[in-house]
Short mmCIF file of N, CA and C in Angstrom, two decimals:
data_model
loop_
_atom_site.label_atom_id
_atom_site.label_comp_id
_atom_site.label_asym_id
_atom_site.label_seq_id
_atom_site.Cartn_x
_atom_site.Cartn_y
_atom_site.Cartn_z
N UNK A 626 34.07 37.20 -45.21
CA UNK A 626 33.93 38.35 -44.35
C UNK A 626 35.22 39.20 -44.50
N UNK A 627 36.28 38.86 -43.80
CA UNK A 627 37.55 39.58 -44.12
C UNK A 627 38.63 38.46 -44.43
N UNK A 628 39.82 38.85 -44.45
CA UNK A 628 40.89 37.92 -44.83
C UNK A 628 41.02 36.77 -43.87
N UNK A 629 40.55 36.92 -42.61
CA UNK A 629 40.64 35.83 -41.63
C UNK A 629 39.36 35.04 -41.53
N UNK A 630 39.30 34.00 -42.33
CA UNK A 630 38.12 33.13 -42.41
C UNK A 630 37.84 32.47 -41.09
N UNK A 631 38.86 32.20 -40.29
CA UNK A 631 38.63 31.51 -38.99
C UNK A 631 37.94 32.46 -38.00
N UNK A 632 37.73 33.69 -38.26
CA UNK A 632 36.96 34.60 -37.41
C UNK A 632 35.46 34.41 -37.61
N UNK A 633 35.06 33.73 -38.66
CA UNK A 633 33.62 33.60 -39.01
C UNK A 633 32.97 32.64 -38.04
N UNK A 634 31.82 33.10 -37.52
CA UNK A 634 30.96 32.27 -36.65
C UNK A 634 29.59 32.24 -37.32
N UNK A 635 28.75 31.31 -36.83
CA UNK A 635 27.42 31.18 -37.43
C UNK A 635 26.31 31.15 -36.36
N UNK A 636 25.15 31.69 -36.74
CA UNK A 636 23.99 31.59 -35.87
C UNK A 636 23.58 30.09 -35.78
N UNK A 637 22.92 29.75 -34.76
CA UNK A 637 22.53 28.34 -34.53
C UNK A 637 21.35 27.91 -35.37
N UNK A 638 20.49 28.78 -35.74
CA UNK A 638 19.26 28.40 -36.46
C UNK A 638 19.39 28.68 -37.95
N UNK A 639 18.55 27.97 -38.70
CA UNK A 639 18.60 28.04 -40.19
C UNK A 639 17.73 29.21 -40.67
N UNK A 640 18.10 29.81 -41.75
CA UNK A 640 19.39 29.68 -42.42
C UNK A 640 20.53 30.28 -41.57
N UNK A 641 21.62 29.54 -41.47
CA UNK A 641 22.72 30.04 -40.64
C UNK A 641 23.29 31.29 -41.26
N UNK A 642 23.50 32.27 -40.38
CA UNK A 642 24.05 33.54 -40.83
C UNK A 642 25.50 33.58 -40.37
N UNK A 643 26.35 33.86 -41.31
CA UNK A 643 27.82 34.05 -41.00
C UNK A 643 28.08 35.42 -40.44
N UNK A 644 28.71 35.55 -39.29
CA UNK A 644 29.01 36.83 -38.77
C UNK A 644 30.45 36.85 -38.25
N UNK A 645 30.92 38.02 -38.02
CA UNK A 645 32.30 38.20 -37.53
C UNK A 645 32.31 39.25 -36.46
N UNK A 646 33.07 39.05 -35.45
CA UNK A 646 33.21 39.97 -34.32
C UNK A 646 34.65 40.40 -34.23
N UNK A 647 34.90 41.66 -34.14
CA UNK A 647 36.28 42.20 -33.93
C UNK A 647 36.24 43.18 -32.72
N UNK A 648 37.32 43.29 -32.02
CA UNK A 648 37.40 44.20 -30.89
C UNK A 648 36.55 43.80 -29.72
N UNK A 649 36.37 42.47 -29.52
CA UNK A 649 35.44 41.98 -28.47
C UNK A 649 35.72 42.55 -27.12
N UNK A 650 36.97 42.85 -26.81
CA UNK A 650 37.31 43.39 -25.49
C UNK A 650 37.41 44.90 -25.45
N UNK A 651 37.05 45.59 -26.54
CA UNK A 651 37.11 47.06 -26.55
C UNK A 651 36.09 47.64 -25.57
N UNK A 652 36.46 48.80 -25.00
CA UNK A 652 35.63 49.34 -23.91
C UNK A 652 34.30 50.03 -24.33
N UNK A 653 34.13 50.36 -25.59
CA UNK A 653 32.95 51.10 -25.99
C UNK A 653 31.72 50.26 -26.18
N UNK A 654 30.63 50.92 -26.54
CA UNK A 654 29.38 50.23 -26.77
C UNK A 654 29.47 49.37 -28.05
N UNK A 655 28.81 48.24 -28.08
CA UNK A 655 28.86 47.38 -29.28
C UNK A 655 28.22 48.07 -30.50
N UNK A 656 28.78 47.72 -31.68
CA UNK A 656 28.27 48.27 -32.92
C UNK A 656 28.01 47.07 -33.86
N UNK A 657 26.82 47.08 -34.42
CA UNK A 657 26.38 46.05 -35.42
C UNK A 657 26.28 46.77 -36.75
N UNK A 658 27.07 46.31 -37.69
CA UNK A 658 27.11 46.88 -39.06
C UNK A 658 26.30 46.00 -39.97
N UNK A 659 25.27 46.53 -40.59
CA UNK A 659 24.40 45.79 -41.50
C UNK A 659 24.60 46.31 -42.87
N UNK A 660 25.09 45.47 -43.74
CA UNK A 660 25.37 45.91 -45.14
C UNK A 660 24.08 45.89 -45.91
N UNK A 661 24.02 46.71 -46.93
CA UNK A 661 22.90 46.72 -47.85
C UNK A 661 22.69 45.34 -48.48
N UNK A 662 21.50 45.03 -48.76
CA UNK A 662 21.14 43.68 -49.32
C UNK A 662 21.91 43.43 -50.59
N UNK A 663 22.51 42.24 -50.71
CA UNK A 663 23.27 41.87 -51.93
C UNK A 663 24.73 42.02 -51.85
N UNK A 664 25.22 42.61 -50.75
CA UNK A 664 26.66 42.78 -50.56
C UNK A 664 27.10 42.05 -49.31
N UNK A 665 28.31 41.52 -49.28
CA UNK A 665 28.81 40.84 -48.05
C UNK A 665 29.18 41.83 -46.96
N UNK A 666 29.16 41.35 -45.77
CA UNK A 666 29.54 42.19 -44.63
C UNK A 666 30.95 42.70 -44.68
N UNK A 667 31.83 42.02 -45.42
CA UNK A 667 33.19 42.44 -45.53
C UNK A 667 33.37 43.77 -46.18
N UNK A 668 32.35 44.28 -46.82
CA UNK A 668 32.39 45.61 -47.38
C UNK A 668 32.59 46.70 -46.30
N UNK A 669 32.35 46.35 -45.05
CA UNK A 669 32.50 47.28 -43.96
C UNK A 669 33.95 47.35 -43.40
N UNK A 670 34.86 46.63 -44.04
CA UNK A 670 36.23 46.46 -43.48
C UNK A 670 36.91 47.84 -43.08
N UNK A 671 36.79 48.87 -43.88
CA UNK A 671 37.43 50.13 -43.42
C UNK A 671 36.82 50.67 -42.06
N UNK A 672 35.53 50.51 -41.97
CA UNK A 672 34.84 50.95 -40.71
C UNK A 672 35.16 50.03 -39.60
N UNK A 673 35.21 48.73 -39.82
CA UNK A 673 35.56 47.77 -38.78
C UNK A 673 36.96 48.09 -38.27
N UNK A 674 37.86 48.30 -39.14
CA UNK A 674 39.24 48.63 -38.78
C UNK A 674 39.30 49.86 -37.91
N UNK A 675 38.52 50.89 -38.27
CA UNK A 675 38.55 52.12 -37.54
C UNK A 675 37.85 52.04 -36.19
N UNK A 676 36.79 51.26 -36.10
CA UNK A 676 35.97 51.26 -34.88
C UNK A 676 36.40 50.18 -33.88
N UNK A 677 36.99 49.10 -34.31
CA UNK A 677 37.24 47.93 -33.44
C UNK A 677 38.25 48.18 -32.31
N UNK A 678 39.03 49.22 -32.41
CA UNK A 678 39.96 49.58 -31.28
C UNK A 678 39.23 50.13 -30.09
N UNK A 679 38.06 50.70 -30.35
CA UNK A 679 37.28 51.34 -29.29
C UNK A 679 35.95 50.68 -28.97
N UNK A 680 35.50 49.84 -29.92
CA UNK A 680 34.15 49.22 -29.79
C UNK A 680 34.23 47.76 -30.22
N UNK A 681 33.43 46.90 -29.61
CA UNK A 681 33.18 45.57 -30.18
C UNK A 681 32.37 45.84 -31.46
N UNK A 682 32.78 45.29 -32.59
CA UNK A 682 32.12 45.52 -33.86
C UNK A 682 31.86 44.18 -34.51
N UNK A 683 30.56 44.06 -34.97
CA UNK A 683 30.16 42.84 -35.68
C UNK A 683 29.55 43.24 -36.99
N UNK A 684 29.79 42.40 -38.01
CA UNK A 684 29.13 42.49 -39.29
C UNK A 684 28.70 41.08 -39.69
N UNK A 685 27.83 40.99 -40.66
CA UNK A 685 27.37 39.67 -41.10
C UNK A 685 26.96 39.69 -42.55
N UNK A 686 26.84 38.51 -43.10
CA UNK A 686 26.35 38.31 -44.45
C UNK A 686 24.88 37.92 -44.41
N UNK A 687 24.07 38.59 -45.21
CA UNK A 687 22.66 38.22 -45.30
C UNK A 687 22.57 36.79 -45.81
N UNK A 688 21.46 36.07 -45.54
CA UNK A 688 21.26 34.73 -46.08
C UNK A 688 21.38 34.75 -47.60
N UNK A 689 22.14 33.80 -48.16
CA UNK A 689 22.31 33.74 -49.62
C UNK A 689 23.50 34.58 -50.07
N UNK A 690 24.18 35.28 -49.17
CA UNK A 690 25.29 36.11 -49.54
C UNK A 690 26.54 35.66 -48.80
N UNK A 691 27.69 35.73 -49.41
CA UNK A 691 28.95 35.40 -48.76
C UNK A 691 28.96 34.03 -48.15
N UNK A 692 29.33 33.95 -46.84
CA UNK A 692 29.49 32.66 -46.13
C UNK A 692 28.19 32.20 -45.47
N UNK A 693 27.10 32.97 -45.57
CA UNK A 693 25.83 32.56 -44.97
C UNK A 693 25.16 31.47 -45.84
N UNK A 694 24.28 30.71 -45.19
CA UNK A 694 23.53 29.67 -45.90
C UNK A 694 22.70 30.31 -47.01
N UNK A 695 22.54 29.57 -48.11
CA UNK A 695 21.65 29.97 -49.14
C UNK A 695 20.19 29.74 -48.71
N UNK A 696 19.34 30.50 -49.32
CA UNK A 696 17.89 30.37 -48.94
C UNK A 696 17.07 30.71 -50.15
N UNK A 697 15.87 30.14 -50.26
CA UNK A 697 14.99 30.46 -51.32
C UNK A 697 13.86 31.40 -50.86
N UNK A 698 13.94 31.75 -49.61
CA UNK A 698 12.88 32.66 -49.04
C UNK A 698 13.03 34.03 -49.67
N UNK A 699 11.92 34.72 -49.75
CA UNK A 699 11.89 36.10 -50.22
C UNK A 699 12.30 37.00 -49.09
N UNK A 700 13.10 37.98 -49.40
CA UNK A 700 13.49 38.94 -48.34
C UNK A 700 12.32 39.88 -48.06
N UNK A 701 12.23 40.28 -46.83
CA UNK A 701 11.27 41.27 -46.38
C UNK A 701 11.92 42.07 -45.26
N UNK A 702 11.47 43.20 -44.95
CA UNK A 702 12.05 43.98 -43.87
C UNK A 702 11.96 43.24 -42.56
N UNK A 703 10.85 42.54 -42.32
CA UNK A 703 10.65 41.74 -41.12
C UNK A 703 11.67 40.62 -41.01
N UNK A 704 11.92 39.94 -42.10
CA UNK A 704 12.91 38.85 -42.09
C UNK A 704 14.30 39.39 -41.93
N UNK A 705 14.62 40.50 -42.57
CA UNK A 705 15.95 41.11 -42.40
C UNK A 705 16.16 41.56 -40.98
N UNK A 706 15.13 42.13 -40.37
CA UNK A 706 15.24 42.57 -38.95
C UNK A 706 15.36 41.35 -38.04
N UNK A 707 14.67 40.29 -38.32
CA UNK A 707 14.80 39.05 -37.50
C UNK A 707 16.19 38.45 -37.63
N UNK A 708 16.78 38.54 -38.82
CA UNK A 708 18.15 38.07 -39.01
C UNK A 708 19.12 38.89 -38.18
N UNK A 709 18.96 40.20 -38.16
CA UNK A 709 19.85 41.02 -37.34
C UNK A 709 19.67 40.68 -35.88
N UNK A 710 18.44 40.43 -35.44
CA UNK A 710 18.21 40.05 -34.02
C UNK A 710 18.86 38.72 -33.72
N UNK A 711 18.84 37.77 -34.66
CA UNK A 711 19.51 36.52 -34.45
C UNK A 711 21.00 36.66 -34.23
N UNK A 712 21.61 37.58 -35.00
CA UNK A 712 23.02 37.87 -34.84
C UNK A 712 23.28 38.47 -33.48
N UNK A 713 22.45 39.46 -33.11
CA UNK A 713 22.59 40.09 -31.76
C UNK A 713 22.48 39.02 -30.67
N UNK A 714 21.51 38.13 -30.82
CA UNK A 714 21.34 37.06 -29.83
C UNK A 714 22.57 36.19 -29.76
N UNK A 715 23.11 35.80 -30.93
CA UNK A 715 24.30 34.95 -30.98
C UNK A 715 25.50 35.61 -30.30
N UNK A 716 25.60 36.92 -30.41
CA UNK A 716 26.64 37.68 -29.80
C UNK A 716 26.43 37.89 -28.31
N UNK A 717 25.18 37.67 -27.87
CA UNK A 717 24.82 37.95 -26.48
C UNK A 717 24.65 39.43 -26.15
N UNK A 718 24.44 40.23 -27.20
CA UNK A 718 24.25 41.65 -27.05
C UNK A 718 22.79 42.04 -26.86
N UNK A 719 22.48 42.72 -25.73
CA UNK A 719 21.13 43.15 -25.45
C UNK A 719 20.84 44.45 -26.19
N UNK A 720 21.89 45.25 -26.50
CA UNK A 720 21.73 46.49 -27.25
C UNK A 720 23.01 46.76 -28.00
N UNK A 721 22.88 47.55 -29.04
CA UNK A 721 24.04 47.90 -29.85
C UNK A 721 23.68 49.14 -30.72
N UNK A 722 24.69 49.86 -31.11
CA UNK A 722 24.50 50.86 -32.13
C UNK A 722 24.42 50.08 -33.45
N UNK A 723 23.43 50.42 -34.26
CA UNK A 723 23.22 49.74 -35.51
C UNK A 723 23.45 50.73 -36.69
N UNK A 724 24.32 50.26 -37.60
CA UNK A 724 24.68 51.08 -38.75
C UNK A 724 24.31 50.32 -39.99
#
């Protein structure tokens, strides 16, 4: 995810999705950054750096990418949306800005 590997957390259900939260105590609305398929969430680092002072910001690696578990399942929009929802659930966020 970023240079600090100890920031990585995982969803509880398989395939485990690696995610990272920065600015947890920031006053603004939460922001979930979803990278295009095939790239790790760490690609958002410039945006995370810029946003995390004012907003809790999370990014994650899709299954089979970066620190997330590998999977043989075929990607679909429904599965990708369900993965994003699992990350939101793990964070305890009921709502967030999604980028």
